[in-house]
mmCIF file of N, CA, C and O in Angstrom:
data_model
loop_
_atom_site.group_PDB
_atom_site.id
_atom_site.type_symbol
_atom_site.label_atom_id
_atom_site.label_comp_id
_atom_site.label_asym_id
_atom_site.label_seq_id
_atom_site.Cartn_x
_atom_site.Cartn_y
_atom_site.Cartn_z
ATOM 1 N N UNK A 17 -13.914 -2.198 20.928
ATOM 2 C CA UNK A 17 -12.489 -1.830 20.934
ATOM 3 C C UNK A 17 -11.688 -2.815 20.084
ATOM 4 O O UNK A 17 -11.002 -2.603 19.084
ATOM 5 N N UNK A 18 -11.963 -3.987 20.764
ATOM 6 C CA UNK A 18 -11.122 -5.245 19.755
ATOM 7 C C UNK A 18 -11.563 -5.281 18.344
ATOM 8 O O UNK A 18 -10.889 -5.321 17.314
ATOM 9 N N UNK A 19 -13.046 -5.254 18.552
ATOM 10 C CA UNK A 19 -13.124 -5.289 16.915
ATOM 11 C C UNK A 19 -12.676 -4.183 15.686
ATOM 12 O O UNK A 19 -12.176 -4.344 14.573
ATOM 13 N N UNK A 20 -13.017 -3.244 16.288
ATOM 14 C CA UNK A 20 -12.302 -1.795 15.898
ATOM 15 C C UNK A 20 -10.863 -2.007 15.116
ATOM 16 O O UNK A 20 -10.552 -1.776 13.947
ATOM 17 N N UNK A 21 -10.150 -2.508 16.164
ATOM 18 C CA UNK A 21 -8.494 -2.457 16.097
ATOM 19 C C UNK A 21 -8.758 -3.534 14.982
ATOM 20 O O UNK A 21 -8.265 -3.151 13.920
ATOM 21 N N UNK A 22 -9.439 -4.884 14.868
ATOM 22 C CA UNK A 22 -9.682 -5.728 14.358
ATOM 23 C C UNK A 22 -9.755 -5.289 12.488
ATOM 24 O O UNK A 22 -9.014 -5.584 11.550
ATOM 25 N N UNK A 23 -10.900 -4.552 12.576
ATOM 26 C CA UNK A 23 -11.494 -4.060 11.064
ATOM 27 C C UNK A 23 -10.084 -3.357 10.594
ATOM 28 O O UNK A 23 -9.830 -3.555 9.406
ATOM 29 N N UNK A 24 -9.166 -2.606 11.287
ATOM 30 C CA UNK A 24 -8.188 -1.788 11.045
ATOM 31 C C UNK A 24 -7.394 -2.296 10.577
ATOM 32 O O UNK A 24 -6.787 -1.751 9.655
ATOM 33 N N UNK A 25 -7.030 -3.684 11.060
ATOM 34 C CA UNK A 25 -5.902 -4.678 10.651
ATOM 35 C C UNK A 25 -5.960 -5.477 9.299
ATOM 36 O O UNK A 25 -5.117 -5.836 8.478
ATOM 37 N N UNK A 26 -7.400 -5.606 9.432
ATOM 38 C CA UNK A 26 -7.878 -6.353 8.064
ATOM 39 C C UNK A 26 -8.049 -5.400 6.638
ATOM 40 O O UNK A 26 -8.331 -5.870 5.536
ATOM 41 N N UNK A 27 -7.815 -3.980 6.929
ATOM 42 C CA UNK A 27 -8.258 -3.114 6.277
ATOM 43 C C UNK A 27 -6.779 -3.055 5.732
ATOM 44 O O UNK A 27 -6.652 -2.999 4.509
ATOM 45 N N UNK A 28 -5.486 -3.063 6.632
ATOM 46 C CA UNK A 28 -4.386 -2.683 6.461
ATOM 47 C C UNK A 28 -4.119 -3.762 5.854
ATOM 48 O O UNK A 28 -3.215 -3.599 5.035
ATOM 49 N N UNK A 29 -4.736 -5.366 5.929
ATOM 50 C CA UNK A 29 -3.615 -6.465 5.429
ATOM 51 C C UNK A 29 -4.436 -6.589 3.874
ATOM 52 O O UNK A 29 -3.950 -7.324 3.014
ATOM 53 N N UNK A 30 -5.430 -5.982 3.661
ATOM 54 C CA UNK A 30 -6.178 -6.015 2.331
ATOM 55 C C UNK A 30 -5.373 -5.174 1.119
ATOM 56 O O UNK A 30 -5.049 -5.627 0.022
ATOM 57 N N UNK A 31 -5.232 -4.334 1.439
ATOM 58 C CA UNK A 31 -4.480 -3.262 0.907
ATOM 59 C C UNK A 31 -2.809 -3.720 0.970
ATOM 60 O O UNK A 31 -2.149 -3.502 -0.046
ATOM 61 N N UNK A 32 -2.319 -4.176 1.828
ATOM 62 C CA UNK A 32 -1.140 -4.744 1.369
ATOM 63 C C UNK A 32 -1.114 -5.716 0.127
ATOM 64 O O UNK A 32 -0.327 -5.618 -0.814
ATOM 65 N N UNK A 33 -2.043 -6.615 0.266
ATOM 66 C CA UNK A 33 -2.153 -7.833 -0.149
ATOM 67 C C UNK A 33 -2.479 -7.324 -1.486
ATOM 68 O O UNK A 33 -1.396 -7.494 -2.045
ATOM 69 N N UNK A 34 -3.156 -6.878 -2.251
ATOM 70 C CA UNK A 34 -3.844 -6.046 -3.449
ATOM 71 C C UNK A 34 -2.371 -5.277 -3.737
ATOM 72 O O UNK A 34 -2.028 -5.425 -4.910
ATOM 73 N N UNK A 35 -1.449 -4.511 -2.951
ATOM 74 C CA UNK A 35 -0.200 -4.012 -3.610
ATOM 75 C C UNK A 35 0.754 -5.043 -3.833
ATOM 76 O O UNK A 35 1.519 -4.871 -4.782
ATOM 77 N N UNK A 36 0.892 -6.302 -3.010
ATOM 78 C CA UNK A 36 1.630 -7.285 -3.257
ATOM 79 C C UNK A 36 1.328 -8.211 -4.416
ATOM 80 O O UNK A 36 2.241 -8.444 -5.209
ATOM 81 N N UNK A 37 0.165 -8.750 -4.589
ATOM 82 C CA UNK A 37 -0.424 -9.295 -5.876
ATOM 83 C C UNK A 37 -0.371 -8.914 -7.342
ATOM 84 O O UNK A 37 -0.351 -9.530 -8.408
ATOM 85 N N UNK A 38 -0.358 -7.647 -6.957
ATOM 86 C CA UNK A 38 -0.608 -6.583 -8.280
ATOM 87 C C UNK A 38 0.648 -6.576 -9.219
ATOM 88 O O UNK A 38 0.253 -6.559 -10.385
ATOM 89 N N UNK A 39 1.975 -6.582 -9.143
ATOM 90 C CA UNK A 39 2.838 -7.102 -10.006
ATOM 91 C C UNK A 39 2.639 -8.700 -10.299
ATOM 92 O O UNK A 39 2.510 -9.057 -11.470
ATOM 93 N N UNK A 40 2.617 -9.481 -9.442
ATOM 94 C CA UNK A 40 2.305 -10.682 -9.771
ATOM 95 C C UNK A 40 1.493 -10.991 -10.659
ATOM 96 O O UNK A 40 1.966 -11.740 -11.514
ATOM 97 N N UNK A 41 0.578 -10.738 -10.773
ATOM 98 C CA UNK A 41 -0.877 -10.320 -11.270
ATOM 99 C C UNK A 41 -0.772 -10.110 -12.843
ATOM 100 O O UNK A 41 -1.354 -10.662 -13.777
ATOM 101 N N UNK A 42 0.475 -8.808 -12.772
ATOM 102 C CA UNK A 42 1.036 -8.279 -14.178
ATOM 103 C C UNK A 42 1.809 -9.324 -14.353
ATOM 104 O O UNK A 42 1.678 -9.094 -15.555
ATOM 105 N N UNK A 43 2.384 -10.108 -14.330
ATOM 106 C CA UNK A 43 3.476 -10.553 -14.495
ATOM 107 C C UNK A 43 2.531 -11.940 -15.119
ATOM 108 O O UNK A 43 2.619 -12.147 -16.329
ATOM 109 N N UNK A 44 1.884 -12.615 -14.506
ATOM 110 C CA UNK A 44 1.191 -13.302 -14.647
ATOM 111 C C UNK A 44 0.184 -13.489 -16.127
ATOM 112 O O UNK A 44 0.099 -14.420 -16.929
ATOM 113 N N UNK A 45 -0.433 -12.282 -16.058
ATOM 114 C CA UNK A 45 -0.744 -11.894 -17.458
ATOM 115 C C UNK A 45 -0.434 -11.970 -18.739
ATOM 116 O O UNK A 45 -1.001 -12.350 -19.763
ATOM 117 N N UNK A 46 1.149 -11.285 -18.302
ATOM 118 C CA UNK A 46 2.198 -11.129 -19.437
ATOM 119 C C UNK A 46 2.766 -12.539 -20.090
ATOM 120 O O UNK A 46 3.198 -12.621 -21.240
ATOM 121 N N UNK A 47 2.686 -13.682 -19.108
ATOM 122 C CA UNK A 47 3.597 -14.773 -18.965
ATOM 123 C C UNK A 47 2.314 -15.693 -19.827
ATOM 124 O O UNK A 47 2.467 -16.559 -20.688
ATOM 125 N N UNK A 48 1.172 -15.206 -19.303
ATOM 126 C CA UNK A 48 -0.073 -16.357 -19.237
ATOM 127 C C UNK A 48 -0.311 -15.730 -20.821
ATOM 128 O O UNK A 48 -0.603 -16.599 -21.642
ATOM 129 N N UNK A 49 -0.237 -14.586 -21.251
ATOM 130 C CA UNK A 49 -0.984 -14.294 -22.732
ATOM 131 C C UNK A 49 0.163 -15.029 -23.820
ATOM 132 O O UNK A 49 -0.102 -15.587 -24.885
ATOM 133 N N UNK A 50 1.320 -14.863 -23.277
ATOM 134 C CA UNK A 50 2.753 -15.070 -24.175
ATOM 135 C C UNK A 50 2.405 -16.484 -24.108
ATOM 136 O O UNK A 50 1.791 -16.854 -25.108
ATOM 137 N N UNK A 51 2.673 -17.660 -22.970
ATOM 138 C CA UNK A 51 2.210 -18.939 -23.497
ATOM 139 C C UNK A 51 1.006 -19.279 -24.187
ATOM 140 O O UNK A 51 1.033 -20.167 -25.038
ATOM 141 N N UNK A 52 -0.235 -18.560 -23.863
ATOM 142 C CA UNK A 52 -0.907 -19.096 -24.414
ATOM 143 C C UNK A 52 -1.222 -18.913 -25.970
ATOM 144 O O UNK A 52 -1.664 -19.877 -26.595
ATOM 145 N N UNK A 53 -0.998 -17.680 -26.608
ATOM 146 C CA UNK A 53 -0.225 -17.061 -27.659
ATOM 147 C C UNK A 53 0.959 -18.213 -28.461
ATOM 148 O O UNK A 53 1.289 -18.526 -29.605
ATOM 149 N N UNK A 54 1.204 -18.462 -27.472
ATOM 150 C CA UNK A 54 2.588 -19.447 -28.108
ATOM 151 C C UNK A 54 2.183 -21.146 -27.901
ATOM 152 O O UNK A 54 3.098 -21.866 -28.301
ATOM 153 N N UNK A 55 1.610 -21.508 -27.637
ATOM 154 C CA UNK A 55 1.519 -22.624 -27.276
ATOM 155 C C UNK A 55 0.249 -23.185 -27.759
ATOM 156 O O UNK A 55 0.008 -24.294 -28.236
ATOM 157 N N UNK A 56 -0.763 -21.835 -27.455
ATOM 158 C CA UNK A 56 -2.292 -22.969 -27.837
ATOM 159 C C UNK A 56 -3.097 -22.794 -26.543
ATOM 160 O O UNK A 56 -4.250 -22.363 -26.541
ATOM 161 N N UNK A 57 -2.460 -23.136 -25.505
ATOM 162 C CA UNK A 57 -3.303 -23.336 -24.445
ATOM 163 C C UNK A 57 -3.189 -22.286 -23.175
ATOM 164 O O UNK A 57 -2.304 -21.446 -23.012
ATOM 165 N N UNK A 58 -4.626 -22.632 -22.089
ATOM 166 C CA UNK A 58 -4.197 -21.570 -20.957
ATOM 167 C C UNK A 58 -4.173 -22.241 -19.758
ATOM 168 O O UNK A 58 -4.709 -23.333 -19.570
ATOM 169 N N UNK A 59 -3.474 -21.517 -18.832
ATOM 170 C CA UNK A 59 -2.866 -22.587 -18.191
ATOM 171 C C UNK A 59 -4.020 -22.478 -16.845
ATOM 172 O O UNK A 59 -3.942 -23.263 -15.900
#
């Protein structure tokens, strides 16, 4: 039962976490290719 509810929660906070990251992620990219593009280095 507990574990059940358990796998459910972890299933739900995975999938948040993967939609929350995922602009970051982009954003990150964008920021990380532009400096390194511009600068030389990666960070």
């Amino acid at each position: 039962m507990f574990r059940a509810i358990a796998d459910v929660l972890r299933q739900i906070g995975g999938a948040v976490a993967t939609v929350v990251t995922l602009p970051f992620r982009a954003l990150a990219r964008l920021f990380g290719g532009a400096s390194s593009a511009g600068h030389g280095r990666r960070v």
